[in-house]
Short mmCIF file of N, CA and C in Angstrom, two decimals:
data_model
loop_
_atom_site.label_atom_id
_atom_site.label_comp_id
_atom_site.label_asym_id
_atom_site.label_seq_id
_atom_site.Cartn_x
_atom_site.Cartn_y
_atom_site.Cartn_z
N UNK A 1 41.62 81.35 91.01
CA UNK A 1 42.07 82.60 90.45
C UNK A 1 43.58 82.62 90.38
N UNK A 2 43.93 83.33 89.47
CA UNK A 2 45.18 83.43 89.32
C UNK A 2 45.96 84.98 90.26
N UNK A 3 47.07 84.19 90.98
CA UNK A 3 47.76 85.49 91.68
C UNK A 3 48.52 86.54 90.37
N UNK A 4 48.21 88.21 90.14
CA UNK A 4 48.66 88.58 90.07
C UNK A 4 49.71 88.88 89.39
N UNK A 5 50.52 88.89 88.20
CA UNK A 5 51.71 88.60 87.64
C UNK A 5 52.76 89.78 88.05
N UNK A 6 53.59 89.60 88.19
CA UNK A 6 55.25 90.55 89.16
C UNK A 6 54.72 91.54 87.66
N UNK A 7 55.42 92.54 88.24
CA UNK A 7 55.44 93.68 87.14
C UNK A 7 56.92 93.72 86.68
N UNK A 8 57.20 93.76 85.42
CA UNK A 8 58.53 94.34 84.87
C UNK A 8 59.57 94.96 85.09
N UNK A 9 60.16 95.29 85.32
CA UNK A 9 60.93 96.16 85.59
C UNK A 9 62.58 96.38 85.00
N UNK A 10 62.59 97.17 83.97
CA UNK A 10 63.76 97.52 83.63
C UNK A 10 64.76 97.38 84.53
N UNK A 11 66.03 96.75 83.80
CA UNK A 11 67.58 97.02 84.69
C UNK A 11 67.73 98.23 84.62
N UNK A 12 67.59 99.71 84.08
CA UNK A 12 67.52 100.86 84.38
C UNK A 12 66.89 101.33 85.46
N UNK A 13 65.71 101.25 86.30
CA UNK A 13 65.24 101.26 86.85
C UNK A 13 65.47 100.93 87.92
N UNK A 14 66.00 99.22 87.88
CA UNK A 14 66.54 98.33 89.52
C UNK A 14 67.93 99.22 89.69
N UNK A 15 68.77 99.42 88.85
CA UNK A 15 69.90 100.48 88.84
C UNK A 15 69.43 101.52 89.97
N UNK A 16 69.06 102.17 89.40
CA UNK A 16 68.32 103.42 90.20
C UNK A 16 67.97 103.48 91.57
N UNK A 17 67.29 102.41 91.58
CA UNK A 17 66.43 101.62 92.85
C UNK A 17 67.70 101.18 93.72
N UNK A 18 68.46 100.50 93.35
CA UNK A 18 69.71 100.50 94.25
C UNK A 18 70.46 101.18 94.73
N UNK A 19 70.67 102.56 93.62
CA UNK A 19 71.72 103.36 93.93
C UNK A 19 71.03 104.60 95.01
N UNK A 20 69.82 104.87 94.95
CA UNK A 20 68.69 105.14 95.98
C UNK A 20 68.47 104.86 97.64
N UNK A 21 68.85 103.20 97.22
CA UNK A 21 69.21 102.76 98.85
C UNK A 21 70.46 102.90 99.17
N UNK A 22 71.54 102.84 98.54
CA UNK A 22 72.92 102.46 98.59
C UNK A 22 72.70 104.35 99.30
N UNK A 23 72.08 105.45 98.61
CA UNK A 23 72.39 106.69 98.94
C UNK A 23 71.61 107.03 100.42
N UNK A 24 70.40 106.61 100.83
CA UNK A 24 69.40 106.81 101.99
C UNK A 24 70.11 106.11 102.76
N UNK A 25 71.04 105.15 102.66
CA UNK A 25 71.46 104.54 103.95
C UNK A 25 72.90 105.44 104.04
N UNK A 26 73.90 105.72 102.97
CA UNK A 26 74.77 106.69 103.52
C UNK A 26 74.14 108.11 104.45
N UNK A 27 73.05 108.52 103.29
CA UNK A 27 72.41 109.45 104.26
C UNK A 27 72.33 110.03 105.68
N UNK A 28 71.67 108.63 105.67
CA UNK A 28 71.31 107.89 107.45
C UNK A 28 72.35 108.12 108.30
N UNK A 29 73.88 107.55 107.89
CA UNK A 29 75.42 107.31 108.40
C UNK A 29 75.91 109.19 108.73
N UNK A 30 75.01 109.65 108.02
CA UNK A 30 75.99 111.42 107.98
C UNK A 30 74.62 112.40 107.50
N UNK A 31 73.65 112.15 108.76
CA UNK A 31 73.03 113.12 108.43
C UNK A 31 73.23 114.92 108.19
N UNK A 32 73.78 114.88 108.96
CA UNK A 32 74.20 116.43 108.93
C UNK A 32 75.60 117.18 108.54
N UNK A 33 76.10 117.00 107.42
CA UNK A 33 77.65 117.16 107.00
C UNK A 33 78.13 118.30 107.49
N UNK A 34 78.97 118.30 107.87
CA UNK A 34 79.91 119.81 108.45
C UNK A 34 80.06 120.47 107.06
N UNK A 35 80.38 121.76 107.11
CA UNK A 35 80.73 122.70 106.67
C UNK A 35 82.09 122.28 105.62
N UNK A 36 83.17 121.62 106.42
CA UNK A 36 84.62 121.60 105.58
C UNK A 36 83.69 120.07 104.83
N UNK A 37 82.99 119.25 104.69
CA UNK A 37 82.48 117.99 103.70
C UNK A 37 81.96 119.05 102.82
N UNK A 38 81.17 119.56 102.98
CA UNK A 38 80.39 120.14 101.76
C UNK A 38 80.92 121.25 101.12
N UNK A 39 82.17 121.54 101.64
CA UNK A 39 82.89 122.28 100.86
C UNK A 39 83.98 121.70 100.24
N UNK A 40 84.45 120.28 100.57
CA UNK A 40 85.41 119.58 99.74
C UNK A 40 84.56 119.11 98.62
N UNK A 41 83.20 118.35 98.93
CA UNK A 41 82.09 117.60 97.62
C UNK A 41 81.77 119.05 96.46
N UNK A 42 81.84 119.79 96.73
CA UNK A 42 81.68 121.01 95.97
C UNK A 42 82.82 121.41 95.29
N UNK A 43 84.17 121.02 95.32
CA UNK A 43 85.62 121.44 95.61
C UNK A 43 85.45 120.14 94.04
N UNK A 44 85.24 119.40 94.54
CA UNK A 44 85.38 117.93 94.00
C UNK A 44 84.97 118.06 92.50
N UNK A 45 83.82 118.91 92.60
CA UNK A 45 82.22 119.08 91.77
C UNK A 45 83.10 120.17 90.79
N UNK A 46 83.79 121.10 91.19
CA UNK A 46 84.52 122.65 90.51
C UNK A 46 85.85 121.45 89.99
N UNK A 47 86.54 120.91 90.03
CA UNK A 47 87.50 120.29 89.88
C UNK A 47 87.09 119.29 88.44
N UNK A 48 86.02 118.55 88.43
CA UNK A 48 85.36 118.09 87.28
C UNK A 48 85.37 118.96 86.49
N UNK A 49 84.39 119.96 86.76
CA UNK A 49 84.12 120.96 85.85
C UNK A 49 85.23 121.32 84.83
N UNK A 50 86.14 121.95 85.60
CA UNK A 50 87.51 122.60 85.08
C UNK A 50 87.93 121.33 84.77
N UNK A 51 88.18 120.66 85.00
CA UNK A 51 89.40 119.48 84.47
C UNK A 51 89.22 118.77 83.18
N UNK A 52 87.71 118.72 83.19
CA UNK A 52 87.22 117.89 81.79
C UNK A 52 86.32 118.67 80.86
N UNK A 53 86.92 120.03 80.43
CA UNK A 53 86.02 120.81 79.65
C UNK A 53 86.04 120.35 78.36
N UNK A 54 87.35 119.90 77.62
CA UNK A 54 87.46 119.52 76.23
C UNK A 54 86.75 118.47 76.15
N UNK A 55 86.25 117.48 77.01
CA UNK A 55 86.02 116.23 77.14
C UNK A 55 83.99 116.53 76.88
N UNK A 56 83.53 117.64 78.09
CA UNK A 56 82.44 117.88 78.01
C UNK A 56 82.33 118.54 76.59
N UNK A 57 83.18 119.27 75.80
CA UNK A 57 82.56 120.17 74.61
C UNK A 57 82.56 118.88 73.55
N UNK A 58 83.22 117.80 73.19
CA UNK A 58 83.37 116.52 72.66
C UNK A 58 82.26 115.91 72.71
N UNK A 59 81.50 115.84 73.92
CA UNK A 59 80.43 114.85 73.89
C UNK A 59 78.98 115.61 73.78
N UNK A 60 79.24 116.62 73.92
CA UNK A 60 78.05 117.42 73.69
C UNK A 60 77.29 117.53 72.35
N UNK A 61 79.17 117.83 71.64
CA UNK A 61 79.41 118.05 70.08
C UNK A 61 78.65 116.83 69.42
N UNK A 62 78.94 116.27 69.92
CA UNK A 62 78.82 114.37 69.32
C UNK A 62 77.05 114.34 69.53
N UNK A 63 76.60 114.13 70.61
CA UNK A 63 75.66 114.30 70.73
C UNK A 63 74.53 115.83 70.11
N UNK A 64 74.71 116.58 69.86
CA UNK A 64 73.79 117.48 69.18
C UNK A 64 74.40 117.32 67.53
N UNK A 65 75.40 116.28 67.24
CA UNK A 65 75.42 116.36 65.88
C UNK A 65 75.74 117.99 65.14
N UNK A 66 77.26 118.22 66.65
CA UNK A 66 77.80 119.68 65.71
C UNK A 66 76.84 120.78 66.63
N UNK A 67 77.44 121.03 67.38
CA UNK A 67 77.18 122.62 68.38
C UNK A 67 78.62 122.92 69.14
N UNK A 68 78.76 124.62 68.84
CA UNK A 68 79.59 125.31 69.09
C UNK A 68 80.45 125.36 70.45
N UNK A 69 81.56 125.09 70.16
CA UNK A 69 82.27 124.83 71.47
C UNK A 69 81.61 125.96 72.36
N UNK A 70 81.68 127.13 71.82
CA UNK A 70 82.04 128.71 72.16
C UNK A 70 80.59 128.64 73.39
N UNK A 71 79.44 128.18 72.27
CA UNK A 71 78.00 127.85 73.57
C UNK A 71 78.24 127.10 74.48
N UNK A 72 79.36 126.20 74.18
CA UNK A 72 79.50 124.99 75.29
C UNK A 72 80.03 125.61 76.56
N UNK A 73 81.31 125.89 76.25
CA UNK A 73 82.03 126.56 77.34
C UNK A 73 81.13 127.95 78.03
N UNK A 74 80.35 128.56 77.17
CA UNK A 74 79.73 129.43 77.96
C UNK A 74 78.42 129.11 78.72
N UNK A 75 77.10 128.55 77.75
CA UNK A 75 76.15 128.29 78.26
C UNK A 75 76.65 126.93 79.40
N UNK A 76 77.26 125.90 79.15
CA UNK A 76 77.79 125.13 80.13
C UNK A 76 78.51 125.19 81.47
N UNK A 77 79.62 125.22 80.67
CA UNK A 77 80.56 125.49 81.91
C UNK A 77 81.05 126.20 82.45
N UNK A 78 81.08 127.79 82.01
CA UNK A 78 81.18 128.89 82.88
C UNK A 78 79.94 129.22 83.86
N UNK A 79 79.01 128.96 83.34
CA UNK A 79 77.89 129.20 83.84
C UNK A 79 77.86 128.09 85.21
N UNK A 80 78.36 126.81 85.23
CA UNK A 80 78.19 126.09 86.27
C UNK A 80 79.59 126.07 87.06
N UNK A 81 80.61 126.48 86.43
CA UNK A 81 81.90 126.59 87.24
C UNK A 81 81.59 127.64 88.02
N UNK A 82 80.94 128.89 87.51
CA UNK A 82 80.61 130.25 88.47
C UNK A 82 79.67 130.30 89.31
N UNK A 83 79.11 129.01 88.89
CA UNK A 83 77.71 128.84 90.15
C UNK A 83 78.47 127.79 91.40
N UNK A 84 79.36 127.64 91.13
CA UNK A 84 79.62 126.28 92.27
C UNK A 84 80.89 127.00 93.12
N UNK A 85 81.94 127.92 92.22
CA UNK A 85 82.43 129.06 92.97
C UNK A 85 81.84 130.12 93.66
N UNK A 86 80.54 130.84 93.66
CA UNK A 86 79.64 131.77 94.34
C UNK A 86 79.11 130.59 95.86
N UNK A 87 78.83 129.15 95.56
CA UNK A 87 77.95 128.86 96.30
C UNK A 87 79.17 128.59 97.81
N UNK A 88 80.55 128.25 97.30
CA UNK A 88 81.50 128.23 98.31
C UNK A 88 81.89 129.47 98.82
N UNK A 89 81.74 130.86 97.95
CA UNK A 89 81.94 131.72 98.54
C UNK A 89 80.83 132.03 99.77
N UNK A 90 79.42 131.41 99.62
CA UNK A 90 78.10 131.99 100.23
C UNK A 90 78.14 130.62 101.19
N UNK A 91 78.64 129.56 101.32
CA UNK A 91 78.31 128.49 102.26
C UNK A 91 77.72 128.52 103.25
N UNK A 92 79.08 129.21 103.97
CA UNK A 92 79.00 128.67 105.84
C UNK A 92 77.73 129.91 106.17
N UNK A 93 77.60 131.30 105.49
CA UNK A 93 76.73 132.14 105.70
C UNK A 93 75.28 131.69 105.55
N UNK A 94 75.49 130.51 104.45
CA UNK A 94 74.10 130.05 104.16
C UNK A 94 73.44 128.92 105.09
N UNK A 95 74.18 128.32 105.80
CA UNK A 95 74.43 127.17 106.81
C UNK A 95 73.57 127.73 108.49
N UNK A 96 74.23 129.06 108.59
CA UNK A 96 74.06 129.41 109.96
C UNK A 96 72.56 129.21 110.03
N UNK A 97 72.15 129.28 111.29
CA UNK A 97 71.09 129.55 111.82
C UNK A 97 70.01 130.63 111.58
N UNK A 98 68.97 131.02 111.84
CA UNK A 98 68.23 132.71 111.88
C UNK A 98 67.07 132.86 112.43
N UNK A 99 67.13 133.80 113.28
CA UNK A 99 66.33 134.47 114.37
C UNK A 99 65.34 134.56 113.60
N UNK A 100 63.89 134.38 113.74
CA UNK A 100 62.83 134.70 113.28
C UNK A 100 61.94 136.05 114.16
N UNK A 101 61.11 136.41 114.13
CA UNK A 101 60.63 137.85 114.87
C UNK A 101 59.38 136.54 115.69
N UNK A 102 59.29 136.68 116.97
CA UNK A 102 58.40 135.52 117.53
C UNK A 102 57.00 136.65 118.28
N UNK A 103 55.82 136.32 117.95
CA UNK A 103 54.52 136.80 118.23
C UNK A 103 54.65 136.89 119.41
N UNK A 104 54.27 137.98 119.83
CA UNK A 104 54.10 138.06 121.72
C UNK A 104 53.20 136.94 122.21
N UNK A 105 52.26 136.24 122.06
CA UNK A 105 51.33 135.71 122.76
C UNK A 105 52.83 134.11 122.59
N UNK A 106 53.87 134.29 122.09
CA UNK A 106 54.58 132.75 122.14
C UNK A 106 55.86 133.28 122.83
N UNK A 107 55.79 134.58 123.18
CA UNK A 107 57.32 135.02 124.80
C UNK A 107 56.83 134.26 125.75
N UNK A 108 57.98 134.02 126.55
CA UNK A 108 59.68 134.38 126.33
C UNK A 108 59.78 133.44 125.02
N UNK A 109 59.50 132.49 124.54
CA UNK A 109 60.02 131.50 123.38
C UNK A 109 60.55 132.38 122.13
N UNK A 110 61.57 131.60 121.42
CA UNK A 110 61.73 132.66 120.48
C UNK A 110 61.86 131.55 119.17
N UNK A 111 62.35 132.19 117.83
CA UNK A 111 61.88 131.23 117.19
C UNK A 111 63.29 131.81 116.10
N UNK A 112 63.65 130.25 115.29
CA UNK A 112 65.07 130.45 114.63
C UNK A 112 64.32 129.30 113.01
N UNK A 113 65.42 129.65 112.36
CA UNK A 113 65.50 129.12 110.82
C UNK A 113 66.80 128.43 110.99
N UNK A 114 66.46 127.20 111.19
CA UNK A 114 67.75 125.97 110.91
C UNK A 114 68.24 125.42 109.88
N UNK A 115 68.49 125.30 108.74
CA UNK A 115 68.47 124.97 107.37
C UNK A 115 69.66 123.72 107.86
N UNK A 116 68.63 122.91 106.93
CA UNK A 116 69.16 121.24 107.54
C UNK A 116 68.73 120.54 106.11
N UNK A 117 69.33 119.33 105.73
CA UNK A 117 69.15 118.40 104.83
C UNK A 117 68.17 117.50 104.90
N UNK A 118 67.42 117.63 103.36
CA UNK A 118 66.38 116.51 103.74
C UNK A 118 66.81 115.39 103.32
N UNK A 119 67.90 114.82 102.49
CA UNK A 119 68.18 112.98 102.28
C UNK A 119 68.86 113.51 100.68
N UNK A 120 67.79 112.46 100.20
CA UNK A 120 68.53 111.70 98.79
C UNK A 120 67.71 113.18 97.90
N UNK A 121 68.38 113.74 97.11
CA UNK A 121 67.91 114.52 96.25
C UNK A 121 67.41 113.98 94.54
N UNK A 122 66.70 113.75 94.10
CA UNK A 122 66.60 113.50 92.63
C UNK A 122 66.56 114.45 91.65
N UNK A 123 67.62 114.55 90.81
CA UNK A 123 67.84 115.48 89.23
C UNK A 123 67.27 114.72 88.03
N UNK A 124 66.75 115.29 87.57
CA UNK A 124 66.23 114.42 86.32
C UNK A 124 66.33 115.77 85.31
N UNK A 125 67.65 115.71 84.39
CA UNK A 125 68.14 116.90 83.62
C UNK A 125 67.53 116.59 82.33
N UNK A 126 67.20 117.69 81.75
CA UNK A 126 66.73 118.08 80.01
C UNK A 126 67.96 117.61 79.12
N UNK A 127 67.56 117.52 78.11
CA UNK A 127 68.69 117.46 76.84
C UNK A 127 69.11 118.64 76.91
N UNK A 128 68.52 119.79 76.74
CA UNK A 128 68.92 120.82 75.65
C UNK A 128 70.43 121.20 76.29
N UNK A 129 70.50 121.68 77.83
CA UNK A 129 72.11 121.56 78.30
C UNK A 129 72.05 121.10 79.40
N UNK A 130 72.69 119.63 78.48
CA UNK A 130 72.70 118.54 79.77
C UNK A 130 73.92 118.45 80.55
N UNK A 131 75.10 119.07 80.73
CA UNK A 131 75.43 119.51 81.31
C UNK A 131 75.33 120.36 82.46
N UNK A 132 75.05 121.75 82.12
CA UNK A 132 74.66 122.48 82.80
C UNK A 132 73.33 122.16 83.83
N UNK A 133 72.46 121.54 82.93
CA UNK A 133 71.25 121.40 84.29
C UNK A 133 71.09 120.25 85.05
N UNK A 134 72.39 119.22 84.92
CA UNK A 134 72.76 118.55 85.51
C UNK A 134 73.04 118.82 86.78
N UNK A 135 74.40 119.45 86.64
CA UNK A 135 75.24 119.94 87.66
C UNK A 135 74.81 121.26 88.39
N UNK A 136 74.26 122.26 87.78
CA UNK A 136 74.10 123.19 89.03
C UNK A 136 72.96 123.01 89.93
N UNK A 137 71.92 122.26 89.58
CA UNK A 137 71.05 121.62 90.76
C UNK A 137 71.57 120.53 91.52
N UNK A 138 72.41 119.83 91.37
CA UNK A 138 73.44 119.02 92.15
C UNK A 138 73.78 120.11 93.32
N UNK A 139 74.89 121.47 92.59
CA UNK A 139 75.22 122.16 93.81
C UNK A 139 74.66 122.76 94.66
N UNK A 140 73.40 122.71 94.35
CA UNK A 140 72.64 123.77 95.45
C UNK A 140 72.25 121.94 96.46
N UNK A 141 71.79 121.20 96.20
CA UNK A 141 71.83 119.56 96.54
C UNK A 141 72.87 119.44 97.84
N UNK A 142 74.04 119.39 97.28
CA UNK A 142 75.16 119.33 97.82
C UNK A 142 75.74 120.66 99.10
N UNK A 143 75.49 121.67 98.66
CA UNK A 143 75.79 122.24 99.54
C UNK A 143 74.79 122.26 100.53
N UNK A 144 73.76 122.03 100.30
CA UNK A 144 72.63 121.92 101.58
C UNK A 144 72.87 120.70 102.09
N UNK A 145 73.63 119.97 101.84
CA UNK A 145 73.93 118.57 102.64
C UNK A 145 73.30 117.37 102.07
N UNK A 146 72.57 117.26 100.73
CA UNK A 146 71.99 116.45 100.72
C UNK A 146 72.80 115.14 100.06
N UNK A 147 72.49 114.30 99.09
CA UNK A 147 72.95 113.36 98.43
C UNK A 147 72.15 113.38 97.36
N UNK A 148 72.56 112.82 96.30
CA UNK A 148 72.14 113.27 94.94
C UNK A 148 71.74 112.18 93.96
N UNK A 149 70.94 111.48 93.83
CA UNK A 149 70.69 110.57 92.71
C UNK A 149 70.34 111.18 91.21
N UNK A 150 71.49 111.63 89.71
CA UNK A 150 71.44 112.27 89.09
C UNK A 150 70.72 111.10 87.36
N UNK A 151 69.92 111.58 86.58
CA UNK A 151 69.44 111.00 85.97
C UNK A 151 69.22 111.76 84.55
N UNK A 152 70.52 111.96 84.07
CA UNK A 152 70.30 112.80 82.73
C UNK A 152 69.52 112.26 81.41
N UNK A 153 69.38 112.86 80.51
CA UNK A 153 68.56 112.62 79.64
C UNK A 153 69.08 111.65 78.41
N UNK A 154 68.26 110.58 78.01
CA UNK A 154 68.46 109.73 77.50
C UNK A 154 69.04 110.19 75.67
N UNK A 155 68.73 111.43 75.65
CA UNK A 155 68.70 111.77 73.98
C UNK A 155 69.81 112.45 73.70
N UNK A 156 70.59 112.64 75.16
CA UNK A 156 72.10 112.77 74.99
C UNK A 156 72.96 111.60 75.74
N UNK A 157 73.06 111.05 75.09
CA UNK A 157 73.94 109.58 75.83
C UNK A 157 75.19 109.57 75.47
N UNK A 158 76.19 110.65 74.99
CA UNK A 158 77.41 110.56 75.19
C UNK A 158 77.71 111.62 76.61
N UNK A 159 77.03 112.79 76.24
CA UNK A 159 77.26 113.44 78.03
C UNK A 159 76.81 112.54 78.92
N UNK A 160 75.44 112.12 78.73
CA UNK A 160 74.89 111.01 80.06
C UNK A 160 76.26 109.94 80.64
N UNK A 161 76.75 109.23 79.51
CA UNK A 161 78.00 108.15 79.33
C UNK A 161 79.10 109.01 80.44
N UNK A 162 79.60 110.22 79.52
CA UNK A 162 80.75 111.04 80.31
C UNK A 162 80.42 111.48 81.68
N UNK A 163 79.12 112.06 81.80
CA UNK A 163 79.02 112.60 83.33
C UNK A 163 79.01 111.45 84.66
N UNK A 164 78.62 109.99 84.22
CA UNK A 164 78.68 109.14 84.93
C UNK A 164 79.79 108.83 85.03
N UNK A 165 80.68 108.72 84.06
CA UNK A 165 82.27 108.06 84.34
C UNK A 165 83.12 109.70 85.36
N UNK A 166 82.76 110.69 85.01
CA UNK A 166 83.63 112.04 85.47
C UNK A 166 82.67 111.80 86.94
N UNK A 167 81.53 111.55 87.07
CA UNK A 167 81.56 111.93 88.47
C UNK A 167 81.27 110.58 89.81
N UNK A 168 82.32 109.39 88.78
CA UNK A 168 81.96 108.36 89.72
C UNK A 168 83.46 108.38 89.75
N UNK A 169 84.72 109.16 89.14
CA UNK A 169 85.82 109.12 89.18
C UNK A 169 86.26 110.05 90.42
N UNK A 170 85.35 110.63 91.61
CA UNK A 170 85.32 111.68 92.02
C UNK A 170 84.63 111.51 93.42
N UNK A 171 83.27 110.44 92.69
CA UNK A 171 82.33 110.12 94.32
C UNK A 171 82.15 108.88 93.91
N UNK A 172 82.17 108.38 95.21
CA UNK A 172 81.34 107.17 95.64
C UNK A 172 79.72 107.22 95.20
N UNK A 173 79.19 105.83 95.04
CA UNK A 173 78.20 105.76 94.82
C UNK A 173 77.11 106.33 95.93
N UNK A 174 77.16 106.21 97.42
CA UNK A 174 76.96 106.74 98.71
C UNK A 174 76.62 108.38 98.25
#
């Protein structure tokens, strides 16, 4: 009998697959980020945003073949610049700990809400604003501590192109 033949696998894919481990083992190194990390990676994240808006309304443009700056900057990037400014205003409040109400039959014990990171997060964003649904599921990602493996949509490949170069100019692959 014949063993089996290896299965295929796209260099898109082994990409992925690497940058996956390369992220679960930073993970591993910093499970639990302080408060001032996840407010600089967020800092980092608002700094893109704002810095490369002409750049994002360009490739958007390019890619939908002609759509309105005016939607860009609004449905886009106000919309995700104001979500990543609210989430630094709400951080460290969102971070703390919380008392839960504990059943008499489990006194004296009492019982709390720890909000902790689970690892590598995966985004897998839509065309329609690939921008936007890129990045603001990143920040909620990020501020919970996690790490982010982001995977935008293939039918916009000049944002896909730009968001990889803007946010590897910014983070490590980790």
């Amino acid at each position: 009998m014949n063993a089996p033949a290896e299965p295929i696998v796209s260099p898109s894919i082994q990409r992925l697959a690497r940058l996956f481990t390369v992220q679960r083992e930073a993970f591993a190194r910093e499970r639990y980020p302080r408060l001032a990390v996840r407010r600089d990676r967020l800092a980092r994240l608002l700094a893109l945003v704002n810095e490369s808006e002409d750049a994002v309304v360009a490739a958007i443009d390019a890619d939908f073949g002609g759509r309105s700056s005016h939607e860009t900057r609004l449905g886009e990037l106000m919309v995700t610049a104001s979500g990543i400014r609210d989430t630094l205003r709400h951080l460290s409040s969102w971070m703390r700990a919380r008392s839960v109400p504990t059943p008499m039959s489990l006194r004296p014990g009492h019982g709390e809400i720890v909000p902790q990171p689970i690892g590598v997060v995966g985004i897998i964003s839509p065309w329609n604003y690939p921008f936007q649904l890129a990045i603001v599921p990143a920040v909620g990602a990020l501020a919970a501590g996690n790490r982010v493996l982001l995977k935008p949509s293939e039918l916009t490949p000049r944002t896909s192109d730009l968001l990889a170069e803007l946010v590897g100019t910014r983070f490590a692959e980790g």
